[in-house]
PDB file of C-alpha atoms in Angstrom:
ATOM      1  CA  UNK A 185      17.432  39.065  89.739  1.00  0.00           C
ATOM      2  CA  UNK A 186      15.669  39.115  93.212  1.00  0.00           C
ATOM      3  CA  UNK A 187      17.019  35.642  93.913  1.00  0.00           C
ATOM      4  CA  UNK A 188      20.629  36.595  93.013  1.00  0.00           C
ATOM      5  CA  UNK A 189      20.548  39.661  95.336  1.00  0.00           C
ATOM      6  CA  UNK A 190      19.009  37.459  98.138  1.00  0.00           C
ATOM      7  CA  UNK A 191      21.806  34.932  97.641  1.00  0.00           C
ATOM      8  CA  UNK A 192      24.414  37.752  97.812  1.00  0.00           C
ATOM      9  CA  UNK A 193      22.879  39.054 101.003  1.00  0.00           C
ATOM     10  CA  UNK A 194      22.806  35.697 102.642  1.00  0.00           C
ATOM     11  CA  UNK A 195      26.270  34.397 101.587  1.00  0.00           C
ATOM     12  CA  UNK A 196      27.803  35.984 104.694  1.00  0.00           C
ATOM     13  CA  UNK A 197      28.588  34.244 107.920  1.00  0.00           C
ATOM     14  CA  UNK A 198      26.150  36.191 110.081  1.00  0.00           C
ATOM     15  CA  UNK A 199      23.067  35.747 107.906  1.00  0.00           C
ATOM     16  CA  UNK A 200      20.354  33.503 109.564  1.00  0.00           C
ATOM     17  CA  UNK A 201      18.575  32.955 106.165  1.00  0.00           C
ATOM     18  CA  UNK A 202      16.957  29.496 105.989  1.00  0.00           C
ATOM     19  CA  UNK A 203      17.647  28.629 109.658  1.00  0.00           C
ATOM     20  CA  UNK A 204      14.760  27.487 111.745  1.00  0.00           C
ATOM     21  CA  UNK A 205      13.950  28.847 115.259  1.00  0.00           C
ATOM     22  CA  UNK A 206      16.335  26.499 117.165  1.00  0.00           C
ATOM     23  CA  UNK A 207      19.173  27.183 114.749  1.00  0.00           C
ATOM     24  CA  UNK A 208      18.507  30.876 114.985  1.00  0.00           C
ATOM     25  CA  UNK A 209      18.529  30.717 118.826  1.00  0.00           C
ATOM     26  CA  UNK A 210      21.847  28.922 118.752  1.00  0.00           C
ATOM     27  CA  UNK A 211      23.359  31.298 116.193  1.00  0.00           C
ATOM     28  CA  UNK A 212      22.310  34.313 118.177  1.00  0.00           C
ATOM     29  CA  UNK A 213      23.651  32.942 121.432  1.00  0.00           C
ATOM     30  CA  UNK A 214      27.035  32.417 119.752  1.00  0.00           C
ATOM     31  CA  UNK A 215      26.601  35.910 118.284  1.00  0.00           C
ATOM     32  CA  UNK A 216      26.138  37.386 121.720  1.00  0.00           C
ATOM     33  CA  UNK A 217      29.282  35.690 122.932  1.00  0.00           C
ATOM     34  CA  UNK A 218      31.161  36.993 119.828  1.00  0.00           C
ATOM     35  CA  UNK A 219      29.888  40.481 120.504  1.00  0.00           C
ATOM     36  CA  UNK A 220      31.186  40.307 124.117  1.00  0.00           C
ATOM     37  CA  UNK A 221      34.471  39.064 122.806  1.00  0.00           C
ATOM     38  CA  UNK A 222      34.858  41.831 120.172  1.00  0.00           C
ATOM     39  CA  UNK A 223      33.822  44.425 122.712  1.00  0.00           C
ATOM     40  CA  UNK A 224      36.551  43.245 125.130  1.00  0.00           C
ATOM     41  CA  UNK A 225      39.286  42.847 122.556  1.00  0.00           C
ATOM     42  CA  UNK A 226      38.472  46.270 121.016  1.00  0.00           C
ATOM     43  CA  UNK A 227      38.550  47.915 124.437  1.00  0.00           C
ATOM     44  CA  UNK A 228      41.890  46.336 125.248  1.00  0.00           C
ATOM     45  CA  UNK A 229      43.321  47.365 121.953  1.00  0.00           C
ATOM     46  CA  UNK A 230      41.998  51.044 122.429  1.00  0.00           C
ATOM     47  CA  UNK A 231      43.602  51.114 126.007  1.00  0.00           C
ATOM     48  CA  UNK A 232      46.856  49.758 124.668  1.00  0.00           C
ATOM     49  CA  UNK A 233      46.978  52.387 121.947  1.00  0.00           C
ATOM     50  CA  UNK A 234      45.984  55.081 124.374  1.00  0.00           C
ATOM     51  CA  UNK A 235      48.770  54.117 126.824  1.00  0.00           C
ATOM     52  CA  UNK A 236      51.331  54.067 123.988  1.00  0.00           C
ATOM     53  CA  UNK A 237      50.087  57.612 123.093  1.00  0.00           C
ATOM     54  CA  UNK A 238      50.375  58.819 126.668  1.00  0.00           C
ATOM     55  CA  UNK A 239      53.696  57.297 127.751  1.00  0.00           C
ATOM     56  CA  UNK A 240      55.496  57.408 124.386  1.00  0.00           C
ATOM     57  CA  UNK A 241      54.375  60.680 122.886  1.00  0.00           C
ATOM     58  CA  UNK A 242      57.388  60.886 120.635  1.00  0.00           C
ATOM     59  CA  UNK A 243      56.662  57.717 118.828  1.00  0.00           C
ATOM     60  CA  UNK A 244      55.020  58.212 115.464  1.00  0.00           C
ATOM     61  CA  UNK A 245      52.517  55.436 114.854  1.00  0.00           C
ATOM     62  CA  UNK A 246      50.974  55.027 111.361  1.00  0.00           C
ATOM     63  CA  UNK A 247      47.178  55.110 111.224  1.00  0.00           C
ATOM     64  CA  UNK A 248      47.520  51.997 109.079  1.00  0.00           C
ATOM     65  CA  UNK A 249      49.031  49.981 111.947  1.00  0.00           C
ATOM     66  CA  UNK A 250      46.227  51.169 114.223  1.00  0.00           C
ATOM     67  CA  UNK A 251      43.619  50.194 111.663  1.00  0.00           C
ATOM     68  CA  UNK A 252      45.389  46.867 111.098  1.00  0.00           C
ATOM     69  CA  UNK A 253      45.172  45.944 114.786  1.00  0.00           C
ATOM     70  CA  UNK A 254      41.427  46.659 114.849  1.00  0.00           C
ATOM     71  CA  UNK A 255      40.860  44.620 111.740  1.00  0.00           C
ATOM     72  CA  UNK A 256      42.855  41.744 113.116  1.00  0.00           C
ATOM     73  CA  UNK A 257      40.652  41.874 116.228  1.00  0.00           C
ATOM     74  CA  UNK A 258      37.500  41.908 114.001  1.00  0.00           C
ATOM     75  CA  UNK A 259      38.709  38.899 111.952  1.00  0.00           C
ATOM     76  CA  UNK A 260      39.564  37.043 115.135  1.00  0.00           C
ATOM     77  CA  UNK A 261      36.015  37.445 116.442  1.00  0.00           C
ATOM     78  CA  UNK A 262      34.484  36.520 113.095  1.00  0.00           C
ATOM     79  CA  UNK A 263      36.592  33.397 113.191  1.00  0.00           C
ATOM     80  CA  UNK A 264      35.480  32.653 116.671  1.00  0.00           C
ATOM     81  CA  UNK A 265      31.838  32.979 115.555  1.00  0.00           C
ATOM     82  CA  UNK A 266      32.379  30.821 112.489  1.00  0.00           C
ATOM     83  CA  UNK A 267      34.251  28.046 114.478  1.00  0.00           C
ATOM     84  CA  UNK A 268      31.487  27.935 117.086  1.00  0.00           C
ATOM     85  CA  UNK A 269      28.611  28.154 114.638  1.00  0.00           C
ATOM     86  CA  UNK A 270      30.032  25.346 112.464  1.00  0.00           C
ATOM     87  CA  UNK A 271      30.430  23.124 115.549  1.00  0.00           C
ATOM     88  CA  UNK A 272      26.595  23.235 115.867  1.00  0.00           C
ATOM     89  CA  UNK A 273      25.885  23.252 112.136  1.00  0.00           C
ATOM     90  CA  UNK A 274      24.086  26.511 112.126  1.00  0.00           C
ATOM     91  CA  UNK A 275      25.752  28.297 109.232  1.00  0.00           C
ATOM     92  CA  UNK A 276      23.159  28.831 106.412  1.00  0.00           C
ATOM     93  CA  UNK A 277      23.493  26.740 103.260  1.00  0.00           C
ATOM     94  CA  UNK A 278      24.251  29.759 100.968  1.00  0.00           C
ATOM     95  CA  UNK A 279      27.094  30.935 103.229  1.00  0.00           C
ATOM     96  CA  UNK A 280      28.399  27.396 103.349  1.00  0.00           C
ATOM     97  CA  UNK A 281      28.445  27.209  99.638  1.00  0.00           C
ATOM     98  CA  UNK A 282      30.269  30.476  99.208  1.00  0.00           C
ATOM     99  CA  UNK A 283      32.822  29.485 101.876  1.00  0.00           C
ATOM    100  CA  UNK A 284      33.597  26.259 100.069  1.00  0.00           C
ATOM    101  CA  UNK A 285      34.022  27.906  96.721  1.00  0.00           C
ATOM    102  CA  UNK A 286      34.896  31.685  96.874  1.00  0.00           C
ATOM    103  CA  UNK A 287      36.716  31.607 100.203  1.00  0.00           C
ATOM    104  CA  UNK A 288      39.196  29.008  99.229  1.00  0.00           C
ATOM    105  CA  UNK A 289      40.006  30.903  96.022  1.00  0.00           C
ATOM    106  CA  UNK A 290      40.485  34.187  97.893  1.00  0.00           C
ATOM    107  CA  UNK A 291      42.575  32.496 100.612  1.00  0.00           C
ATOM    108  CA  UNK A 292      44.887  31.048  98.082  1.00  0.00           C
ATOM    109  CA  UNK A 293      45.038  34.449  96.267  1.00  0.00           C
ATOM    110  CA  UNK A 294      45.904  36.183  99.503  1.00  0.00           C
ATOM    111  CA  UNK A 295      48.470  33.640 100.507  1.00  0.00           C
ATOM    112  CA  UNK A 296      50.361  34.417  97.227  1.00  0.00           C
ATOM    113  CA  UNK A 297      50.171  38.132  98.075  1.00  0.00           C
ATOM    114  CA  UNK A 298      51.351  37.500 101.603  1.00  0.00           C
ATOM    115  CA  UNK A 299      54.301  35.455 100.394  1.00  0.00           C
ATOM    116  CA  UNK A 300      55.166  38.064  97.779  1.00  0.00           C
ATOM    117  CA  UNK A 301      55.112  41.061 100.131  1.00  0.00           C
ATOM    118  CA  UNK A 302      56.609  39.113 103.139  1.00  0.00           C
ATOM    119  CA  UNK A 303      59.200  36.974 101.441  1.00  0.00           C
ATOM    120  CA  UNK A 304      59.908  37.620  97.779  1.00  0.00           C
ATOM    121  CA  UNK A 305      60.123  41.447  98.093  1.00  0.00           C
ATOM    122  CA  UNK A 306      62.473  41.131 100.992  1.00  0.00           C
ATOM    123  CA  UNK A 307      64.708  38.399  99.459  1.00  0.00           C
ATOM    124  CA  UNK A 308      64.849  40.080  96.089  1.00  0.00           C
ATOM    125  CA  UNK A 309      65.555  43.433  97.789  1.00  0.00           C
ATOM    126  CA  UNK A 310      62.850  45.106  95.731  1.00  0.00           C
ATOM    127  CA  UNK A 311      62.171  48.633  96.868  1.00  0.00           C
ATOM    128  CA  UNK A 312      58.621  48.960  98.069  1.00  0.00           C
ATOM    129  CA  UNK A 313      56.975  50.932 100.851  1.00  0.00           C
ATOM    130  CA  UNK A 314      54.955  49.369 103.604  1.00  0.00           C
ATOM    131  CA  UNK A 315      55.675  45.780 102.639  1.00  0.00           C
ATOM    132  CA  UNK A 316      55.222  44.477 106.297  1.00  0.00           C
ATOM    133  CA  UNK A 317      51.803  46.090 106.339  1.00  0.00           C
ATOM    134  CA  UNK A 318      50.760  44.684 103.033  1.00  0.00           C
ATOM    135  CA  UNK A 319      52.085  41.253 103.991  1.00  0.00           C
ATOM    136  CA  UNK A 320      50.199  41.379 107.292  1.00  0.00           C
ATOM    137  CA  UNK A 321      46.949  42.458 105.677  1.00  0.00           C
ATOM    138  CA  UNK A 322      47.217  39.697 103.086  1.00  0.00           C
ATOM    139  CA  UNK A 323      48.052  37.164 105.738  1.00  0.00           C
ATOM    140  CA  UNK A 324      45.086  38.103 107.861  1.00  0.00           C
ATOM    141  CA  UNK A 325      42.854  37.887 104.941  1.00  0.00           C
ATOM    142  CA  UNK A 326      44.204  34.583 103.937  1.00  0.00           C
ATOM    143  CA  UNK A 327      43.809  33.158 107.443  1.00  0.00           C
ATOM    144  CA  UNK A 328      40.213  34.568 107.626  1.00  0.00           C
ATOM    145  CA  UNK A 329      39.255  32.858 104.423  1.00  0.00           C
ATOM    146  CA  UNK A 330      40.964  29.571 105.205  1.00  0.00           C
ATOM    147  CA  UNK A 331      39.046  29.553 108.539  1.00  0.00           C
ATOM    148  CA  UNK A 332      35.743  30.260 106.617  1.00  0.00           C
ATOM    149  CA  UNK A 333      36.579  27.422 104.282  1.00  0.00           C
ATOM    150  CA  UNK A 334      37.169  25.135 107.169  1.00  0.00           C
ATOM    151  CA  UNK A 335      33.900  26.298 108.815  1.00  0.00           C
ATOM    152  CA  UNK A 336      31.968  25.508 105.649  1.00  0.00           C
ATOM    153  CA  UNK A 337      33.437  22.004 105.514  1.00  0.00           C
ATOM    154  CA  UNK A 338      32.852  21.483 109.195  1.00  0.00           C
ATOM    155  CA  UNK A 339      29.333  22.668 109.132  1.00  0.00           C
ATOM    156  CA  UNK A 340      28.502  20.151 106.394  1.00  0.00           C
ATOM    157  CA  UNK A 341      30.239  17.370 108.276  1.00  0.00           C
ATOM    158  CA  UNK A 342      28.304  18.146 111.518  1.00  0.00           C
ATOM    159  CA  UNK A 343      24.935  18.108 109.592  1.00  0.00           C
ATOM    160  CA  UNK A 344      25.808  14.791 108.020  1.00  0.00           C
ATOM    161  CA  UNK A 345      26.800  13.243 111.353  1.00  0.00           C
ATOM    162  CA  UNK A 346      23.539  14.501 112.885  1.00  0.00           C
ATOM    163  CA  UNK A 347      21.574  12.976 110.006  1.00  0.00           C
ATOM    164  CA  UNK A 348      23.333   9.683 110.472  1.00  0.00           C
ATOM    165  CA  UNK A 349      22.605   9.717 114.254  1.00  0.00           C
ATOM    166  CA  UNK A 350      18.951  10.508 113.555  1.00  0.00           C
ATOM    167  CA  UNK A 351      18.674   7.806 111.042  1.00  0.00           C
ATOM    168  CA  UNK A 352      20.153   5.262 113.511  1.00  0.00           C
ATOM    169  CA  UNK A 353      17.769   6.437 116.277  1.00  0.00           C
ATOM    170  CA  UNK A 354      14.816   6.260 114.002  1.00  0.00           C
ATOM    171  CA  UNK A 355      15.682   2.592 113.125  1.00  0.00           C
TER     172      UNK A 355
ATOM    173  CA  UNK B 107       3.283  19.689 136.661  1.00  0.00           C
ATOM    174  CA  UNK B 108       4.676  22.071 134.025  1.00  0.00           C
ATOM    175  CA  UNK B 109       4.987  22.781 130.387  1.00  0.00           C
ATOM    176  CA  UNK B 110       8.145  21.960 128.576  1.00  0.00           C
ATOM    177  CA  UNK B 111       7.976  25.355 126.996  1.00  0.00           C
ATOM    178  CA  UNK B 112       8.833  28.734 128.354  1.00  0.00           C
ATOM    179  CA  UNK B 113      11.173  27.653 131.132  1.00  0.00           C
ATOM    180  CA  UNK B 114      13.999  29.812 130.117  1.00  0.00           C
ATOM    181  CA  UNK B 115      15.568  27.726 127.554  1.00  0.00           C
ATOM    182  CA  UNK B 116      17.275  25.248 129.830  1.00  0.00           C
ATOM    183  CA  UNK B 117      17.673  21.542 129.365  1.00  0.00           C
ATOM    184  CA  UNK B 118      14.356  19.628 129.863  1.00  0.00           C
ATOM    185  CA  UNK B 119      13.348  16.059 130.185  1.00  0.00           C
ATOM    186  CA  UNK B 120      13.082  13.859 127.036  1.00  0.00           C
ATOM    187  CA  UNK B 121       9.747  14.384 125.329  1.00  0.00           C
ATOM    188  CA  UNK B 122       8.680  10.741 124.901  1.00  0.00           C
ATOM    189  CA  UNK B 123       5.084  11.802 124.330  1.00  0.00           C
ATOM    190  CA  UNK B 124       6.155  13.534 121.172  1.00  0.00           C
ATOM    191  CA  UNK B 125       8.160  10.574 119.952  1.00  0.00           C
ATOM    192  CA  UNK B 126       5.240   8.173 120.514  1.00  0.00           C
ATOM    193  CA  UNK B 127       2.689  10.511 119.024  1.00  0.00           C
ATOM    194  CA  UNK B 128       4.859  10.798 115.954  1.00  0.00           C
ATOM    195  CA  UNK B 129       5.303   7.127 115.748  1.00  0.00           C
ATOM    196  CA  UNK B 130       1.569   6.580 116.146  1.00  0.00           C
ATOM    197  CA  UNK B 131       0.926   9.062 113.338  1.00  0.00           C
ATOM    198  CA  UNK B 132       3.489   7.011 111.315  1.00  0.00           C
ATOM    199  CA  UNK B 133       5.573  10.040 110.595  1.00  0.00           C
ATOM    200  CA  UNK B 134       9.327  10.225 110.528  1.00  0.00           C
ATOM    201  CA  UNK B 135      11.264  13.084 112.131  1.00  0.00           C
ATOM    202  CA  UNK B 136      11.959  14.385 108.599  1.00  0.00           C
ATOM    203  CA  UNK B 137       8.228  14.353 107.615  1.00  0.00           C
ATOM    204  CA  UNK B 138       7.214  16.085 110.805  1.00  0.00           C
ATOM    205  CA  UNK B 139      10.000  18.533 110.377  1.00  0.00           C
ATOM    206  CA  UNK B 140       8.830  19.355 106.851  1.00  0.00           C
ATOM    207  CA  UNK B 141       5.208  19.533 107.990  1.00  0.00           C
ATOM    208  CA  UNK B 142       6.011  22.235 110.600  1.00  0.00           C
ATOM    209  CA  UNK B 143       8.747  23.970 108.624  1.00  0.00           C
ATOM    210  CA  UNK B 144      11.872  23.221 110.751  1.00  0.00           C
ATOM    211  CA  UNK B 145      14.915  21.005 110.275  1.00  0.00           C
ATOM    212  CA  UNK B 146      14.988  17.386 111.249  1.00  0.00           C
ATOM    213  CA  UNK B 147      17.721  18.224 113.820  1.00  0.00           C
ATOM    214  CA  UNK B 148      15.186  20.532 115.598  1.00  0.00           C
ATOM    215  CA  UNK B 149      12.573  17.740 115.980  1.00  0.00           C
ATOM    216  CA  UNK B 150      15.319  15.434 117.222  1.00  0.00           C
ATOM    217  CA  UNK B 151      16.492  18.067 119.802  1.00  0.00           C
ATOM    218  CA  UNK B 152      12.979  18.507 121.050  1.00  0.00           C
ATOM    219  CA  UNK B 153      12.461  14.817 121.479  1.00  0.00           C
ATOM    220  CA  UNK B 154      15.827  14.568 123.326  1.00  0.00           C
ATOM    221  CA  UNK B 155      15.033  17.487 125.473  1.00  0.00           C
ATOM    222  CA  UNK B 156      17.875  19.581 124.112  1.00  0.00           C
ATOM    223  CA  UNK B 157      15.694  22.342 122.889  1.00  0.00           C
ATOM    224  CA  UNK B 158      12.613  24.170 124.315  1.00  0.00           C
ATOM    225  CA  UNK B 159      10.389  24.981 121.300  1.00  0.00           C
ATOM    226  CA  UNK B 160       8.447  28.289 121.096  1.00  0.00           C
ATOM    227  CA  UNK B 161       4.709  28.145 121.552  1.00  0.00           C
ATOM    228  CA  UNK B 162       4.239  28.718 117.738  1.00  0.00           C
ATOM    229  CA  UNK B 163       6.273  25.580 117.069  1.00  0.00           C
ATOM    230  CA  UNK B 164       4.523  23.601 119.821  1.00  0.00           C
ATOM    231  CA  UNK B 165       1.127  24.443 118.320  1.00  0.00           C
ATOM    232  CA  UNK B 166       2.363  23.644 114.794  1.00  0.00           C
ATOM    233  CA  UNK B 167       3.628  20.184 115.947  1.00  0.00           C
ATOM    234  CA  UNK B 168       0.303  19.559 117.739  1.00  0.00           C
ATOM    235  CA  UNK B 169      -1.646  20.497 114.585  1.00  0.00           C
ATOM    236  CA  UNK B 170       0.472  18.255 112.390  1.00  0.00           C
ATOM    237  CA  UNK B 171       0.073  15.256 114.732  1.00  0.00           C
ATOM    238  CA  UNK B 172      -3.606  15.968 115.460  1.00  0.00           C
ATOM    239  CA  UNK B 173      -2.966  16.332 119.200  1.00  0.00           C
ATOM    240  CA  UNK B 174      -3.440  19.115 121.784  1.00  0.00           C
ATOM    241  CA  UNK B 175      -0.714  20.905 123.694  1.00  0.00           C
ATOM    242  CA  UNK B 176      -1.738  18.924 126.852  1.00  0.00           C
ATOM    243  CA  UNK B 177      -1.275  15.634 125.014  1.00  0.00           C
ATOM    244  CA  UNK B 178       2.358  16.333 123.952  1.00  0.00           C
ATOM    245  CA  UNK B 179       3.829  19.099 126.048  1.00  0.00           C
ATOM    246  CA  UNK B 180       2.168  18.669 129.472  1.00  0.00           C
ATOM    247  CA  UNK B 181       4.434  16.802 131.891  1.00  0.00           C
ATOM    248  CA  UNK B 182       2.578  14.812 134.599  1.00  0.00           C
TER     249      UNK B 182
END
């Protein structure tokens, strides 16, 4: 039971479970850059929404669109972290396993949702509210999980290449 | 003269002393890595000068190889 909860807790991208001190140092350096990125992007989005509110007071903007923009920014920064971390092979093995299994499944599921809301509903002229929003949310989730799947694959490949290089050097 | 460690995490010279001490002890990078509880890539990075280990790791490596800090991490 304890092991299962530990696996759940460490299946995320930002967990440094099982990493050694060098890997943690690399992971945290990338994390710091990601934090700077998310801070900048969030600040810019906040300023943009503030400007819209000031200069176009008559426009009614759904809270959902505001939330969506922040979520897109968060996902972008998470993808940035994942891509950089996988480049150095510092994503922990439990997270890599979950990316290669669960993420692909979720990505495919979300792609179907995005296509349904973005294409089928429009073409079939089915009456539904907020279809662009739902399509956008599904598309962002799909992209996020495709990127995580790619990061898991790349992380494994990097580790394999490093192991090969080491073996050659040892010989 | 200076220690490889605690210089701000920058790139340092190759640690050939570690490599030769490991070879003299007839240990592979993997075996040393397992003995000190890190990945083989980390031992490789230390030998190549790509990573500055912490003092804890330095002492663990020295213990595993039966050497002192001066033997392995002191640069003449």
